[in-house]
mmCIF file of C-alpha atoms and ligand atoms in Angstrom:
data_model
loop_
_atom_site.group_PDB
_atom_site.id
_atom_site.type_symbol
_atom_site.label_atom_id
_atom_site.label_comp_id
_atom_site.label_asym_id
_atom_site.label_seq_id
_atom_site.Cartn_x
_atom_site.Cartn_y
_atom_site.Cartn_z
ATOM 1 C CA UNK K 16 1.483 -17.396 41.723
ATOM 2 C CA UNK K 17 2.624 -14.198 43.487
ATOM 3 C CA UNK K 18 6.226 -14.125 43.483
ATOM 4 C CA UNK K 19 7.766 -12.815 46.585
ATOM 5 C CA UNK K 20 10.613 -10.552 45.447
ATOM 6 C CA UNK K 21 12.318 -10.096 48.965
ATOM 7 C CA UNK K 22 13.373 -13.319 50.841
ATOM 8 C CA UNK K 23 14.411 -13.111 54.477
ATOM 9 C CA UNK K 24 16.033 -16.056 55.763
ATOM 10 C CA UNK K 25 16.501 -15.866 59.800
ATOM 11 C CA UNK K 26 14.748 -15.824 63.128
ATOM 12 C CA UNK K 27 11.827 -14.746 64.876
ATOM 13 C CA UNK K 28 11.486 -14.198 68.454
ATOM 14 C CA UNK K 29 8.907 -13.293 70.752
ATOM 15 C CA UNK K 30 10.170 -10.076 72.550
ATOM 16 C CA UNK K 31 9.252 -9.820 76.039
ATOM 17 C CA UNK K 32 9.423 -5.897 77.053
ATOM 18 C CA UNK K 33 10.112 -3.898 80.585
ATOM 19 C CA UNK K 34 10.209 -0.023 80.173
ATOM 20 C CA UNK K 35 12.322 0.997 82.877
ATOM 21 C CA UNK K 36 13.606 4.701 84.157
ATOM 22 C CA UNK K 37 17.101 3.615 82.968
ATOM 23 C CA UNK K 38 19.140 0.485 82.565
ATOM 24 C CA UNK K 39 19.430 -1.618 85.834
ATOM 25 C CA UNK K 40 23.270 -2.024 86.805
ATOM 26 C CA UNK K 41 24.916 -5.765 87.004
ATOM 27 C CA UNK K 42 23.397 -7.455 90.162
ATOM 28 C CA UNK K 43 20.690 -4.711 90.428
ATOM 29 C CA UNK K 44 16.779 -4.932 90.635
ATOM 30 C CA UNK K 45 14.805 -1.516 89.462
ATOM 31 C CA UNK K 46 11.175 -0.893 89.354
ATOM 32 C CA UNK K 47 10.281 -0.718 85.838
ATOM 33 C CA UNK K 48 6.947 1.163 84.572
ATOM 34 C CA UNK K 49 5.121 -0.546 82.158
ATOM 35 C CA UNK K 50 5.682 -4.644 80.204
ATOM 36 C CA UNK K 51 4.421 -5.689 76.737
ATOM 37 C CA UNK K 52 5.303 -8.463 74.484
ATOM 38 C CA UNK K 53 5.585 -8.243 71.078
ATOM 39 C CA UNK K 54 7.054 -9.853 67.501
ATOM 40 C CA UNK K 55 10.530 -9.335 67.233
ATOM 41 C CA UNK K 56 13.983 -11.645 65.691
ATOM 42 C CA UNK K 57 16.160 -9.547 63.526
ATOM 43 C CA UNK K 58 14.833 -11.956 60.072
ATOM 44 C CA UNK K 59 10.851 -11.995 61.355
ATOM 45 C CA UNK K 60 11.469 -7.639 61.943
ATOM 46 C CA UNK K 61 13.485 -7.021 58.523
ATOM 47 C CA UNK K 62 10.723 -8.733 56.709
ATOM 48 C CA UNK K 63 8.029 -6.982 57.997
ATOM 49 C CA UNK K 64 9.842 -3.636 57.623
ATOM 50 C CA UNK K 65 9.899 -4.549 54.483
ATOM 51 C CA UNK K 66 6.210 -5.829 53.943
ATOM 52 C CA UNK K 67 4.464 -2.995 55.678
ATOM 53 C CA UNK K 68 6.301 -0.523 52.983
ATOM 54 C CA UNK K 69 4.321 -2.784 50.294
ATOM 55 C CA UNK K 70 6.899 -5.417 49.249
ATOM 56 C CA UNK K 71 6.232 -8.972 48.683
ATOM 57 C CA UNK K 72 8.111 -10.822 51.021
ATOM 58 C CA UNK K 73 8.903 -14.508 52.086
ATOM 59 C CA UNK K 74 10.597 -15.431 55.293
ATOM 60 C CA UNK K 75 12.246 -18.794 55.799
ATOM 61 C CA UNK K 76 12.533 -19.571 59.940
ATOM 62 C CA UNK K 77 11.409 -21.998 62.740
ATOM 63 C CA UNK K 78 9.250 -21.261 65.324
ATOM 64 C CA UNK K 79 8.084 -23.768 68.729
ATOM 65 C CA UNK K 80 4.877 -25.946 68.666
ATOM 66 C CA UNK K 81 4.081 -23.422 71.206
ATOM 67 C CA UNK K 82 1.530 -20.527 71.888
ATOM 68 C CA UNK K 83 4.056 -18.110 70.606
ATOM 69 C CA UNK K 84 4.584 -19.904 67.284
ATOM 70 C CA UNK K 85 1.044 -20.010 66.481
ATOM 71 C CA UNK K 86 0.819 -16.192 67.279
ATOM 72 C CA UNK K 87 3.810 -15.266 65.245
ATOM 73 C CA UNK K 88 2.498 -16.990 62.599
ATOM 74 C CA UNK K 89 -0.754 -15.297 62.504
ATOM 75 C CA UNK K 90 1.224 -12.482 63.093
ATOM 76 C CA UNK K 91 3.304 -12.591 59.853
ATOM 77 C CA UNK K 92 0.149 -13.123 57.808
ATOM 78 C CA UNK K 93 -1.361 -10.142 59.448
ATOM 79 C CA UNK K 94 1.147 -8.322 58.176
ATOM 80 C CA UNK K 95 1.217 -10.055 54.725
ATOM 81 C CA UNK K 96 4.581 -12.066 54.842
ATOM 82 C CA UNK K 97 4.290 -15.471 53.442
ATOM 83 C CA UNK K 98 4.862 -18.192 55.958
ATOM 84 C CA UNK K 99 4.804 -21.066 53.320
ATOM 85 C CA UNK K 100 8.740 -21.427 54.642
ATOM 86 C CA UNK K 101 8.062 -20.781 58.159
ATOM 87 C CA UNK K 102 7.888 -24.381 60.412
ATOM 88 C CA UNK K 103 6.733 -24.926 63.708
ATOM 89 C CA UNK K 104 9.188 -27.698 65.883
ATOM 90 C CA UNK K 105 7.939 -30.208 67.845
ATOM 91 C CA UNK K 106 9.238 -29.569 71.762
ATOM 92 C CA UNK K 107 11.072 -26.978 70.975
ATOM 93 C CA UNK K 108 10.364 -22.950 72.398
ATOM 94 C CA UNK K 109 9.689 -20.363 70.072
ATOM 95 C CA UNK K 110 12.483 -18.341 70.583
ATOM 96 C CA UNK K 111 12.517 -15.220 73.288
ATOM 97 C CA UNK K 112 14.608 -12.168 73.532
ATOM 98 C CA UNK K 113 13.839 -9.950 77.189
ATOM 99 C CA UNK K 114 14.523 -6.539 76.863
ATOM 100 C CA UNK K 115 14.795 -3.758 78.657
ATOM 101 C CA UNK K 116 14.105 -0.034 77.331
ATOM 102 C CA UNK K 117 15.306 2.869 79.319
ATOM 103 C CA UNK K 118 13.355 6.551 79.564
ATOM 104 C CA UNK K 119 16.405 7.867 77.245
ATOM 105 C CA UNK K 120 15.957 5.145 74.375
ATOM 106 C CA UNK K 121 18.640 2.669 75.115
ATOM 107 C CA UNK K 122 17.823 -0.737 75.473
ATOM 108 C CA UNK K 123 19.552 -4.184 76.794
ATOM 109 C CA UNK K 124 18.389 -7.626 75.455
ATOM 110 C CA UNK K 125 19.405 -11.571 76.340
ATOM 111 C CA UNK K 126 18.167 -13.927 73.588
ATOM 112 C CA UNK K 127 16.728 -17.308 74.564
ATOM 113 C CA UNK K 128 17.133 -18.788 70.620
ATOM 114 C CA UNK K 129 14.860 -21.874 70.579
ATOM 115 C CA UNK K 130 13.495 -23.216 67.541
ATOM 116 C CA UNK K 131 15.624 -20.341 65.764
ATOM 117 C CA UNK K 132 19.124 -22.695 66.447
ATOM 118 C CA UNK K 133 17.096 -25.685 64.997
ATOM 119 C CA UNK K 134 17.001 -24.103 61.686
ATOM 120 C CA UNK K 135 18.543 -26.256 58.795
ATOM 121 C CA UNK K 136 20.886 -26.239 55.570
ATOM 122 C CA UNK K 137 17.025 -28.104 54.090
ATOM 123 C CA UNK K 138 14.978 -25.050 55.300
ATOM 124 C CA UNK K 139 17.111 -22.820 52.866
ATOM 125 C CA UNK K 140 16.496 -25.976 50.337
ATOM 126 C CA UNK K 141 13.368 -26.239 50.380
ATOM 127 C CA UNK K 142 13.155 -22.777 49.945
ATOM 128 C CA UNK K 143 15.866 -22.704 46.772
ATOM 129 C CA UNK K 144 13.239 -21.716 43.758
ATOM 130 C CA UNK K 145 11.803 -19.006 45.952
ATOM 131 C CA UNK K 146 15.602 -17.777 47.007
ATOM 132 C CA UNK K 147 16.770 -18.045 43.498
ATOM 133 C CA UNK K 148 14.135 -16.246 42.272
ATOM 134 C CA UNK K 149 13.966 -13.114 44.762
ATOM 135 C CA UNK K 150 15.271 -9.897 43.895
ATOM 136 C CA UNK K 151 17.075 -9.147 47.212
ATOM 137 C CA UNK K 152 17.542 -12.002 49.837
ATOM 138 C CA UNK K 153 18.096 -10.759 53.220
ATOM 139 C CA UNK K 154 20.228 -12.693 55.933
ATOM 140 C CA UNK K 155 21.519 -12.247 59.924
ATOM 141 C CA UNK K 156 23.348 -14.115 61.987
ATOM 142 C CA UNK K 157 20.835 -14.809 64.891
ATOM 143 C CA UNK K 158 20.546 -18.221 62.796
ATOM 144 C CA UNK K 159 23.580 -20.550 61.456
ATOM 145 C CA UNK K 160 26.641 -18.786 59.705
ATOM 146 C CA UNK K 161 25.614 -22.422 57.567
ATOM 147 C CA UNK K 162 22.433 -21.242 56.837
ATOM 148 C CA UNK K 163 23.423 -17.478 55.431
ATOM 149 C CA UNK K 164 26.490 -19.209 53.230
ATOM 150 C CA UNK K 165 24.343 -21.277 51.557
ATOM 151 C CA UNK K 166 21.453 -19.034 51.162
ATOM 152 C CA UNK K 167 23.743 -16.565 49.704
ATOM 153 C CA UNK K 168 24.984 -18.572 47.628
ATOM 154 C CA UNK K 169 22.159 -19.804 45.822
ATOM 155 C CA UNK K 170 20.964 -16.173 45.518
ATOM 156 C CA UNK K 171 20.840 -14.934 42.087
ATOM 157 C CA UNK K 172 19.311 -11.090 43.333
ATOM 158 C CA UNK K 173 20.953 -8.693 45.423
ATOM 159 C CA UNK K 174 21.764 -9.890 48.867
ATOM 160 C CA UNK K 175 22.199 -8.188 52.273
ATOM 161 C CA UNK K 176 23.652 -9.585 55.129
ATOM 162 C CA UNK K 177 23.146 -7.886 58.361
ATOM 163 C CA UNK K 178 26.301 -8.986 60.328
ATOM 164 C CA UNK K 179 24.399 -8.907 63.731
ATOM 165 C CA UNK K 180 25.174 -10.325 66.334
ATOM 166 C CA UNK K 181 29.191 -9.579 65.174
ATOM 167 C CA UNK K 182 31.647 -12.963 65.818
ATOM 168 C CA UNK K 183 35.119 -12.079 66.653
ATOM 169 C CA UNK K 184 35.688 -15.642 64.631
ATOM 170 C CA UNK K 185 34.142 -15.708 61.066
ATOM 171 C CA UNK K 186 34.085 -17.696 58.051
ATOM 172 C CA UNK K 187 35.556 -15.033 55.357
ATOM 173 C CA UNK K 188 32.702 -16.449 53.169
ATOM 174 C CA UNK K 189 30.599 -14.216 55.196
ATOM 175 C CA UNK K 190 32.418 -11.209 54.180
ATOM 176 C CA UNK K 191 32.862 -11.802 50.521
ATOM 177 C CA UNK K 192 29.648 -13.428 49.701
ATOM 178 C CA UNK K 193 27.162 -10.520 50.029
ATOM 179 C CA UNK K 194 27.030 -7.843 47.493
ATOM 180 C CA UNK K 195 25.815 -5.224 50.891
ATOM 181 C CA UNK K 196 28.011 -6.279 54.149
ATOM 182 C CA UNK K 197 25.450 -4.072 56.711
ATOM 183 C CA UNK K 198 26.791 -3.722 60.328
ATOM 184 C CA UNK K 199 26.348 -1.110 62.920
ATOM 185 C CA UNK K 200 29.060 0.542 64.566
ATOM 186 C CA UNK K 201 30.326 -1.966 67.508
ATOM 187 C CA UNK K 202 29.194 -4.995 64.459
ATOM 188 C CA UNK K 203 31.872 -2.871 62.719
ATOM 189 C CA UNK K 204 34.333 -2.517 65.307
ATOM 190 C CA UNK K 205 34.239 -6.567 65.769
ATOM 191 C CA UNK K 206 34.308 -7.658 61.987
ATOM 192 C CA UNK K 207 36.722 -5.050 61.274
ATOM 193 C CA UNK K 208 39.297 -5.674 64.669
ATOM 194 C CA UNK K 209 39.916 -1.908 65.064
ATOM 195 C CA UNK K 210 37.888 0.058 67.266
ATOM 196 C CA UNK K 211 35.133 2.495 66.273
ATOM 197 C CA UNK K 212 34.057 5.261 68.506
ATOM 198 C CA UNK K 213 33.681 8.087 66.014
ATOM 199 C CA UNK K 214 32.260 8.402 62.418
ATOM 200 C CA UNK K 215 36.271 8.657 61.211
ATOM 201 C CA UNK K 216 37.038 5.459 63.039
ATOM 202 C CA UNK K 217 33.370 3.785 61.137
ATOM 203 C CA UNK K 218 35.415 5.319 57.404
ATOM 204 C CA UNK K 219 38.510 2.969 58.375
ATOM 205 C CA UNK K 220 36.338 -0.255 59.990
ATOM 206 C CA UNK K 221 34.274 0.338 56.366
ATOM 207 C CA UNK K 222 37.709 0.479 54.235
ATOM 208 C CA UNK K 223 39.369 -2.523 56.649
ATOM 209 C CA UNK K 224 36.599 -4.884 55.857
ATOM 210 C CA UNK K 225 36.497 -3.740 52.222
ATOM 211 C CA UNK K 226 39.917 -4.674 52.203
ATOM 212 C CA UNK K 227 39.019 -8.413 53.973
ATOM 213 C CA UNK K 228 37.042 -8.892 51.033
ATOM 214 C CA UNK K 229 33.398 -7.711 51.239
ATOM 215 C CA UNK K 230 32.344 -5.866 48.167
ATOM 216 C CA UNK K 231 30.554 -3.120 49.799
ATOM 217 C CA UNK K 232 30.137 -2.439 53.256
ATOM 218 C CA UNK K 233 27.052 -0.233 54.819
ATOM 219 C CA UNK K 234 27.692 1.183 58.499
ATOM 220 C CA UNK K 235 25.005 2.867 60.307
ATOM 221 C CA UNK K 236 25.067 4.817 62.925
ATOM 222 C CA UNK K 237 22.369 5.962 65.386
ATOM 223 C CA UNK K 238 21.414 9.492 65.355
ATOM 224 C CA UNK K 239 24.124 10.502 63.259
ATOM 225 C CA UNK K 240 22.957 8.350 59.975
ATOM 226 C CA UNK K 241 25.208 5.706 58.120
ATOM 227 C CA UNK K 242 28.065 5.476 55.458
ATOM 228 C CA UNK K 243 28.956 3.154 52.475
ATOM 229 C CA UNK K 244 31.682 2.591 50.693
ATOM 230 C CA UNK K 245 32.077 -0.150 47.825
ATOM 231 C CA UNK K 246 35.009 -1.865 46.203
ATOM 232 C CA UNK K 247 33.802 -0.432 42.937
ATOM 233 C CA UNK K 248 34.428 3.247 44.077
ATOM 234 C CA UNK K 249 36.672 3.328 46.990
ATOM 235 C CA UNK K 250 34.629 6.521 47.956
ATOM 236 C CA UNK K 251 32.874 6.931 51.325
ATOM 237 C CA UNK K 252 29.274 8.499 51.167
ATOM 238 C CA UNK K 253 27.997 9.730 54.087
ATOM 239 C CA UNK K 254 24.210 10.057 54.661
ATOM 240 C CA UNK K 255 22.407 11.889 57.563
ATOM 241 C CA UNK K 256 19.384 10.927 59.861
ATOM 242 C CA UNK K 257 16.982 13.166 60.627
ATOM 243 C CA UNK K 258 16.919 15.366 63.702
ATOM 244 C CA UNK K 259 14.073 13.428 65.707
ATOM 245 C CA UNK K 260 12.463 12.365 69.313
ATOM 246 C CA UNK K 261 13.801 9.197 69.962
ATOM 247 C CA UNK K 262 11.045 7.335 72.272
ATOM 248 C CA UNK K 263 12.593 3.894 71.266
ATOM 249 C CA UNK K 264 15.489 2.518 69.500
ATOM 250 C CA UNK K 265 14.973 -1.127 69.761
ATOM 251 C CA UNK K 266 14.731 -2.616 66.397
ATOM 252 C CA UNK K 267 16.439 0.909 64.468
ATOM 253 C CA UNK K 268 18.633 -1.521 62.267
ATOM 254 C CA UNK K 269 15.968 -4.274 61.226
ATOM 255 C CA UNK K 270 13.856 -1.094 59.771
ATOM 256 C CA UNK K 271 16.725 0.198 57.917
ATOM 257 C CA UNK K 272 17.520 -2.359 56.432
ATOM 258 C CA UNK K 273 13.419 -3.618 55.539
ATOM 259 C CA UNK K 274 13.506 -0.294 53.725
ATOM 260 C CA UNK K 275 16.762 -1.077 52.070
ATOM 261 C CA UNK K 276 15.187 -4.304 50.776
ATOM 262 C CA UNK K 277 12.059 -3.048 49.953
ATOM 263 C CA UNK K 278 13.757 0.164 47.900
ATOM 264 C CA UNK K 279 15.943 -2.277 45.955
ATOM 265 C CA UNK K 280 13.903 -4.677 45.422
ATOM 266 C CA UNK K 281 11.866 -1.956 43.330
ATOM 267 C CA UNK K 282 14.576 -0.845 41.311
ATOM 268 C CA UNK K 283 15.623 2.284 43.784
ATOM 269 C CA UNK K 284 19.070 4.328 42.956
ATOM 270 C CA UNK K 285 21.481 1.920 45.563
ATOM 271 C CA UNK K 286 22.516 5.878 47.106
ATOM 272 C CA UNK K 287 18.944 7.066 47.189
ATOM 273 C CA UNK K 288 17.741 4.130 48.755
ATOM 274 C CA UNK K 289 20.062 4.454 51.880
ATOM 275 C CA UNK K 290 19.341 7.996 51.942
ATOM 276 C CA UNK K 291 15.688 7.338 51.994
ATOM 277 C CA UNK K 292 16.223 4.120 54.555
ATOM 278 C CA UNK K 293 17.903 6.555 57.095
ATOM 279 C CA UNK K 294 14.608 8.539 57.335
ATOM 280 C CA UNK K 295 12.390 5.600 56.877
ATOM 281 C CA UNK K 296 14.914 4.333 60.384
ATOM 282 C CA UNK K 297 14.683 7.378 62.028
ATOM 283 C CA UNK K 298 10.673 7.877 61.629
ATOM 284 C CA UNK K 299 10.649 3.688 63.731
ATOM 285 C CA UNK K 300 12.674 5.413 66.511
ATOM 286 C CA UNK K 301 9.916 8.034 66.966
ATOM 287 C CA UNK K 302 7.364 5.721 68.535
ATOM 288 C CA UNK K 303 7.987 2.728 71.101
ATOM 289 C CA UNK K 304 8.322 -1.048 69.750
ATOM 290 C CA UNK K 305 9.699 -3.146 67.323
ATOM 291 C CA UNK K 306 7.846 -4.279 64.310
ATOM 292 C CA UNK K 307 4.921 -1.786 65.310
ATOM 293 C CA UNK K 308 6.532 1.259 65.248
ATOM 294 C CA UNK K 309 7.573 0.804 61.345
ATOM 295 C CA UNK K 310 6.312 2.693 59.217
ATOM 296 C CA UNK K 311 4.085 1.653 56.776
ATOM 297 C CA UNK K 312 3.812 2.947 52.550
ATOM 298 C CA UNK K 313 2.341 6.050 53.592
ATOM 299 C CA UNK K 314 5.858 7.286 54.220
ATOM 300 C CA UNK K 315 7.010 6.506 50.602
ATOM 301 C CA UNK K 316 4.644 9.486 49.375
ATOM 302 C CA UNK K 317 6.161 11.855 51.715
ATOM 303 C CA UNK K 318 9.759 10.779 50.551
ATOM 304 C CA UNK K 319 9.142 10.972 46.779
ATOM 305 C CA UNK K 320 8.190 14.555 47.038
HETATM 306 P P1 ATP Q 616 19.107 -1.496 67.026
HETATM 307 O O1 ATP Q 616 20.135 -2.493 67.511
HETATM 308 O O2 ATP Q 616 18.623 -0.560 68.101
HETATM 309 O O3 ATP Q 616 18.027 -2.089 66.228
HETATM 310 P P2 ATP Q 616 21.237 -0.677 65.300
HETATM 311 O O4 ATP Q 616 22.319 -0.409 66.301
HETATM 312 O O5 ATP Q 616 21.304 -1.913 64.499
HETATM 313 O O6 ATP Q 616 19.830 -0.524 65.993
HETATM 314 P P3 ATP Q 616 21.475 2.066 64.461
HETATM 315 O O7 ATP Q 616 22.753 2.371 63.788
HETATM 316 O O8 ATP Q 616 21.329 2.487 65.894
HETATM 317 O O9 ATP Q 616 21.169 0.512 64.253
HETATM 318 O O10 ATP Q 616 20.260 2.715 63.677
HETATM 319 C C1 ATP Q 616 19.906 2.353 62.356
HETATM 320 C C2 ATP Q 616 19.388 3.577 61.648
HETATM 321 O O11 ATP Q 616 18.262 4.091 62.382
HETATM 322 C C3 ATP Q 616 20.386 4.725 61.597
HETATM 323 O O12 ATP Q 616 21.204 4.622 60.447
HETATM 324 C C4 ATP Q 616 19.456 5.927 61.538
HETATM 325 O O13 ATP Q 616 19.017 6.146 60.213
HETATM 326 C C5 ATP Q 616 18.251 5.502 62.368
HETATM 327 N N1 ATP Q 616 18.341 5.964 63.763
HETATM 328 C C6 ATP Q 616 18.654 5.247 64.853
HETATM 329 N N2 ATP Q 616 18.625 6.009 65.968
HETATM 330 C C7 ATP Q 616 18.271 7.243 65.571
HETATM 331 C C8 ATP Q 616 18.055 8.501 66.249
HETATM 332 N N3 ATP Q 616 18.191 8.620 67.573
HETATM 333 N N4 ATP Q 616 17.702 9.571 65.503
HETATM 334 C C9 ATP Q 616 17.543 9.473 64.175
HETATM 335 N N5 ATP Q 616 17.739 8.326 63.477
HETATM 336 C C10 ATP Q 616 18.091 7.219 64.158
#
């Protein structure tokens, strides 16, 4: 049996794109230039970040008896994720998220959630020898706050939790339970109650929810990289992105923290590894799409030299 050292529990939605000149206003219709639809769901697009690097990965979600949730599943094999965890619901709609990408990068998405809200406490059960067994379990919160609690608990590994979409209203399970709290900035500004429109403003949201209980906290931040500060060290560390051509940002976070997964799930420095995930993040942003503009292990070489 091959054992699938990175276990993503959350959801997978079928992304329905419009590229668009720039965002339309409230009330406002714009011609846009071009529509595809792809994979996306912040669990389905961490796991396959994390799979098309090389890891062995496992994702636990629930897709519709539809078209889409056959497709997704062949899609997941494609890109070798095991779908032994993944189940298709009777009358239920694979889940959709419609976005909209401007010419300058920025996007705007409303999520449809589908079978993703009809995932259950026994999904995560059924899955328990796999999650106990996994050397980093990755969670979200486009699924149950239920669903993360208990799959954290039961994780023996290291375990992220991507605190995205942010509630204003949280369990404070949700901040202590992880040993990585990962948010982006306005995730930050939510979880922490203090706004956050510098990187000196990110420091104090990272120290605030350190304080609240988590016991380390990852913020990243666009172009300008990402910071992490633990309750070990009380230190911030600041790490830079690379100076690129961002052609699309949609799905920036999910291949940040893949990598993250991936890198220590295979034993990577914790420091290196976010180093190496902002560059693995800003090389996705280069090229248009979600899961197919990661990159795959042929960036590893590159980053090793
Ligand atoms: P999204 O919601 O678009 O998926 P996010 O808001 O969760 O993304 P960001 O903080 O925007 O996440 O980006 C995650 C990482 O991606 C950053 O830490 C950085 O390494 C990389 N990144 C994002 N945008 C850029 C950019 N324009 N240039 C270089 N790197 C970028």
């Amino acid at each position: 049996m091959v054992l699938n050292n990175i276990v993503v529990v959350g959801s997978c939605m079928i992304d329905l794109v419009s590229y668009a000149p720039r965002l339309p206003f409230p009330g406002e219709t714009i011609h846009g230039s071009k529509f595809v639809t792809t994979y996306g769901g912040k669990g389905a697009n961490q796991c396959v970040a994390a799979s098309k690097l090389g890891g062995k990965t496992a994702l636990v979600a629930r897709v519709g008896d539809d078209i889409w949730g056959k497709k997704y599943i062949e899609n997941l094999k494609k890109e070798n994720v095991s779908t032994l965890f993944v189940k298709e619901m009777p009358q239920v709609s694979t889940g959709i998220a419609q976005i909209i990408v401007s010419d300058s990068g920025e996007n705007q998405i409303v999520i449809v959630a589908g079978a993703n809200d009809e995932l259950t406490r026994q999904d995560v059960e059924n899955a328990k020898t796999t999650i106990k067994e996994a050397a980093v379990v990755v969670l979200q919160l486009e699924t149950s706050v239920d669903i993360a609690i208990k799959t954290m608990e039961l994780c023996k590994g290291i375990s992220i939790l991507n605190g995205a979409p942010a509630l204003g209203n949280y369990n404070p399970k949700l901040l202590k339970l992880p040993t990585i709290f990962c948010v982006n900035e306005s995730e930050a500004s939510i979880f922490a109650g203090i706004p956050v429109n510098s990187k000196r403003d990110a420091e104090r949201a990272a120290f605030e929810l350190l304080s609240k209980g988590c016991n380390s906290v990852l913020i990243t931040l666009g172009a300008q990289g990402a910071l992490y500060v633990s309750k070990r060290e009380k230190k911030c560390y600041h790490f830079n992105s690379p100076s690129v051509k961002c052609i699309d940002s949609t799905g920036a976070g999910d291949a940040f923290i893949g990598a993250l997964a991936y890198l220590l799930a295979n034993k990577k420095d914790l420091l290196k590894s976010i180093e190496m995930s902002c560059i693995i993040a800003a090389d996705s942003v280069t090229r248009q799409g979600t899961q197919i503009s990661f990159p795959d292990s042929d960036i590893l070489k590159t980053l090793e030299h």
